[in-house]
Structures are given as C-alpha cells and as structure tokens.
C-alpha cells in the first residue's frame, strides 16, 4: 500500500487564443481592450 504524503495540484492558466493575445509570451498584451473586447 502506498501512502500519499501530500496531495498534489496542477496550477496555471490555459493558453490564450492567438486572436485574443500574442502567443508564446509569458505576459502577453491583449489584442483588444475596452469596448472591442466586449464584442
């Protein structure tokens, strides 16, 4: 029997689609802001 010392959790965020922000960047800028983003 295997005893678990602590539970594990995967944390992070899903990648943003290319039409919404720049790809392959850690902190990309949004392509649309304000009213454009609401569309």
PDB file of N, CA and C in Angstrom:
ATOM      1  N   UNK A   1       0.844  -1.185   0.000  1.00  0.00           N
ATOM      2  CA  UNK A   1       0.000   0.000   0.000  1.00  0.00           C
ATOM      3  C   UNK A   1       0.891   1.251   0.000  1.00  0.00           C
ATOM      4  N   UNK A   2       0.552   2.213  -0.846  1.00  0.00           N
ATOM      5  CA  UNK A   2       1.318   3.448  -0.948  1.00  0.00           C
ATOM      6  C   UNK A   2       0.628   4.540  -0.150  1.00  0.00           C
ATOM      7  N   UNK A   3       1.400   5.228   0.640  1.00  0.00           N
ATOM      8  CA  UNK A   3       0.838   6.317   1.441  1.00  0.00           C
ATOM      9  C   UNK A   3       1.219   7.645   0.804  1.00  0.00           C
ATOM     10  N   UNK A   4       0.242   8.506   0.576  1.00  0.00           N
ATOM     11  CA  UNK A   4       0.485   9.820  -0.006  1.00  0.00           C
ATOM     12  C   UNK A   4       0.850  10.801   1.099  1.00  0.00           C
ATOM     13  N   UNK A   5       1.989  11.457   0.949  1.00  0.00           N
ATOM     14  CA  UNK A   5       2.427  12.423   1.951  1.00  0.00           C
ATOM     15  C   UNK A   5       1.632  13.720   1.874  1.00  0.00           C
ATOM     16  N   UNK A   6       1.313  14.134   0.662  1.00  0.00           N
ATOM     17  CA  UNK A   6       0.510  15.337   0.469  1.00  0.00           C
ATOM     18  C   UNK A   6      -0.166  15.245  -0.892  1.00  0.00           C
ATOM     19  N   UNK A   7      -1.271  15.926  -1.021  1.00  0.00           N
ATOM     20  CA  UNK A   7      -1.974  15.904  -2.307  1.00  0.00           C
ATOM     21  C   UNK A   7      -1.322  16.902  -3.254  1.00  0.00           C
ATOM     22  N   UNK A   8      -1.324  16.575  -4.509  1.00  0.00           N
ATOM     23  CA  UNK A   8      -0.710  17.469  -5.492  1.00  0.00           C
ATOM     24  C   UNK A   8      -1.786  18.193  -6.284  1.00  0.00           C
ATOM     25  N   UNK A   9      -1.442  19.359  -6.738  1.00  0.00           N
ATOM     26  CA  UNK A   9      -2.350  20.178  -7.525  1.00  0.00           C
ATOM     27  C   UNK A   9      -1.578  20.771  -8.689  1.00  0.00           C
ATOM     28  N   UNK A  10      -2.199  20.780  -9.843  1.00  0.00           N
ATOM     29  CA  UNK A  10      -1.593  21.430 -11.002  1.00  0.00           C
ATOM     30  C   UNK A  10      -2.177  22.830 -11.081  1.00  0.00           C
ATOM     31  N   UNK A  11      -1.324  23.816 -11.035  1.00  0.00           N
ATOM     32  CA  UNK A  11      -1.776  25.207 -11.094  1.00  0.00           C
ATOM     33  C   UNK A  11      -1.225  25.866 -12.347  1.00  0.00           C
ATOM     34  N   UNK A  12      -1.967  26.794 -12.855  1.00  0.00           N
ATOM     35  CA  UNK A  12      -1.518  27.506 -14.042  1.00  0.00           C
ATOM     36  C   UNK A  12      -2.706  28.103 -14.763  1.00  0.00           C
ATOM     37  N   UNK A  13      -2.469  28.521 -15.961  1.00  0.00           N
ATOM     38  CA  UNK A  13      -3.553  29.095 -16.745  1.00  0.00           C
ATOM     39  C   UNK A  13      -3.544  28.483 -18.134  1.00  0.00           C
ATOM     40  N   UNK A  14      -4.683  28.478 -18.753  1.00  0.00           N
ATOM     41  CA  UNK A  14      -4.787  27.967 -20.107  1.00  0.00           C
ATOM     42  C   UNK A  14      -4.222  28.987 -21.083  1.00  0.00           C
ATOM     43  N   UNK A  15      -3.657  28.533 -22.178  1.00  0.00           N
ATOM     44  CA  UNK A  15      -3.135  29.486 -23.163  1.00  0.00           C
ATOM     45  C   UNK A  15      -4.260  30.303 -23.798  1.00  0.00           C
ATOM     46  N   UNK A  16      -3.965  31.541 -24.098  1.00  0.00           N
ATOM     47  CA  UNK A  16      -4.958  32.409 -24.745  1.00  0.00           C
ATOM     48  C   UNK A  16      -4.938  32.149 -26.245  1.00  0.00           C
ATOM     49  N   UNK A  17      -6.083  32.232 -26.917  1.00  0.00           N
ATOM     50  CA  UNK A  17      -6.095  32.052 -28.374  1.00  0.00           C
ATOM     51  C   UNK A  17      -5.356  33.192 -29.073  1.00  0.00           C
ATOM     52  N   UNK A  18      -4.808  32.920 -30.250  1.00  0.00           N
ATOM     53  CA  UNK A  18      -3.993  33.894 -30.984  1.00  0.00           C
ATOM     54  C   UNK A  18      -4.769  35.156 -31.343  1.00  0.00           C
ATOM     55  N   UNK A  19      -6.074  35.045 -31.561  1.00  0.00           N
ATOM     56  CA  UNK A  19      -6.851  36.231 -31.927  1.00  0.00           C
ATOM     57  C   UNK A  19      -7.055  37.160 -30.733  1.00  0.00           C
ATOM     58  N   UNK A  20      -6.813  36.653 -29.516  1.00  0.00           N
ATOM     59  CA  UNK A  20      -7.054  37.445 -28.320  1.00  0.00           C
ATOM     60  C   UNK A  20      -5.780  38.077 -27.765  1.00  0.00           C
ATOM     61  N   UNK A  21      -4.639  37.410 -27.930  1.00  0.00           N
ATOM     62  CA  UNK A  21      -3.375  37.950 -27.416  1.00  0.00           C
ATOM     63  C   UNK A  21      -2.199  37.338 -28.167  1.00  0.00           C
ATOM     64  N   UNK A  22      -1.017  37.902 -27.940  1.00  0.00           N
ATOM     65  CA  UNK A  22       0.196  37.387 -28.572  1.00  0.00           C
ATOM     66  C   UNK A  22       0.490  35.986 -28.038  1.00  0.00           C
ATOM     67  N   UNK A  23       0.990  35.120 -28.893  1.00  0.00           N
ATOM     68  CA  UNK A  23       1.305  33.757 -28.469  1.00  0.00           C
ATOM     69  C   UNK A  23       2.771  33.641 -28.072  1.00  0.00           C
ATOM     70  N   UNK A  24       3.082  32.599 -27.331  1.00  0.00           N
ATOM     71  CA  UNK A  24       4.450  32.280 -26.891  1.00  0.00           C
ATOM     72  C   UNK A  24       5.109  33.390 -26.081  1.00  0.00           C
ATOM     73  N   UNK A  25       4.332  34.113 -25.293  1.00  0.00           N
ATOM     74  CA  UNK A  25       4.862  35.121 -24.376  1.00  0.00           C
ATOM     75  C   UNK A  25       4.285  34.851 -22.999  1.00  0.00           C
ATOM     76  N   UNK A  26       5.094  35.066 -21.967  1.00  0.00           N
ATOM     77  CA  UNK A  26       4.637  34.803 -20.612  1.00  0.00           C
ATOM     78  C   UNK A  26       3.543  35.773 -20.178  1.00  0.00           C
ATOM     79  N   UNK A  27       3.715  37.057 -20.430  1.00  0.00           N
ATOM     80  CA  UNK A  27       2.720  38.068 -20.068  1.00  0.00           C
ATOM     81  C   UNK A  27       2.333  38.867 -21.311  1.00  0.00           C
ATOM     82  N   UNK A  28       1.561  38.281 -22.229  1.00  0.00           N
ATOM     83  CA  UNK A  28       1.230  38.978 -23.484  1.00  0.00           C
ATOM     84  C   UNK A  28       0.227  40.107 -23.276  1.00  0.00           C
ATOM     85  N   UNK A  29       0.289  41.071 -24.157  1.00  0.00           N
ATOM     86  CA  UNK A  29      -0.687  42.158 -24.167  1.00  0.00           C
ATOM     87  C   UNK A  29      -1.953  41.667 -24.863  1.00  0.00           C
ATOM     88  N   UNK A  30      -3.108  42.140 -24.410  1.00  0.00           N
ATOM     89  CA  UNK A  30      -4.366  41.803 -25.061  1.00  0.00           C
ATOM     90  C   UNK A  30      -4.437  42.523 -26.405  1.00  0.00           C
ATOM     91  N   UNK A  31      -4.969  41.861 -27.419  1.00  0.00           N
ATOM     92  CA  UNK A  31      -5.124  42.480 -28.732  1.00  0.00           C
ATOM     93  C   UNK A  31      -6.287  43.465 -28.726  1.00  0.00           C
ATOM     94  N   UNK A  32      -7.314  43.176 -27.965  1.00  0.00           N
ATOM     95  CA  UNK A  32      -8.481  44.058 -27.887  1.00  0.00           C
ATOM     96  C   UNK A  32      -8.641  44.534 -26.446  1.00  0.00           C
ATOM     97  N   UNK A  33      -9.084  45.761 -26.287  1.00  0.00           N
ATOM     98  CA  UNK A  33      -9.312  46.320 -24.956  1.00  0.00           C
ATOM     99  C   UNK A  33     -10.628  47.073 -24.942  1.00  0.00           C
ATOM    100  N   UNK A  34     -11.187  47.255 -23.777  1.00  0.00           N
ATOM    101  CA  UNK A  34     -12.398  48.059 -23.618  1.00  0.00           C
ATOM    102  C   UNK A  34     -13.583  47.524 -24.396  1.00  0.00           C
ATOM    103  N   UNK A  35     -14.206  48.388 -25.202  1.00  0.00           N
ATOM    104  CA  UNK A  35     -15.400  48.016 -25.962  1.00  0.00           C
ATOM    105  C   UNK A  35     -15.112  46.944 -27.010  1.00  0.00           C
ATOM    106  N   UNK A  36     -13.901  46.944 -27.573  1.00  0.00           N
ATOM    107  CA  UNK A  36     -13.545  45.933 -28.573  1.00  0.00           C
ATOM    108  C   UNK A  36     -13.544  44.536 -27.963  1.00  0.00           C
ATOM    109  N   UNK A  37     -13.126  44.428 -26.714  1.00  0.00           N
ATOM    110  CA  UNK A  37     -13.073  43.139 -26.047  1.00  0.00           C
ATOM    111  C   UNK A  37     -14.478  42.597 -25.785  1.00  0.00           C
ATOM    112  N   UNK A  38     -15.449  43.463 -25.589  1.00  0.00           N
ATOM    113  CA  UNK A  38     -16.828  43.042 -25.319  1.00  0.00           C
ATOM    114  C   UNK A  38     -17.491  42.407 -26.535  1.00  0.00           C
ATOM    115  N   UNK A  39     -16.984  42.692 -27.732  1.00  0.00           N
ATOM    116  CA  UNK A  39     -17.582  42.109 -28.944  1.00  0.00           C
ATOM    117  C   UNK A  39     -17.410  40.665 -28.929  1.00  0.00           C
TER     118      UNK A  39
END
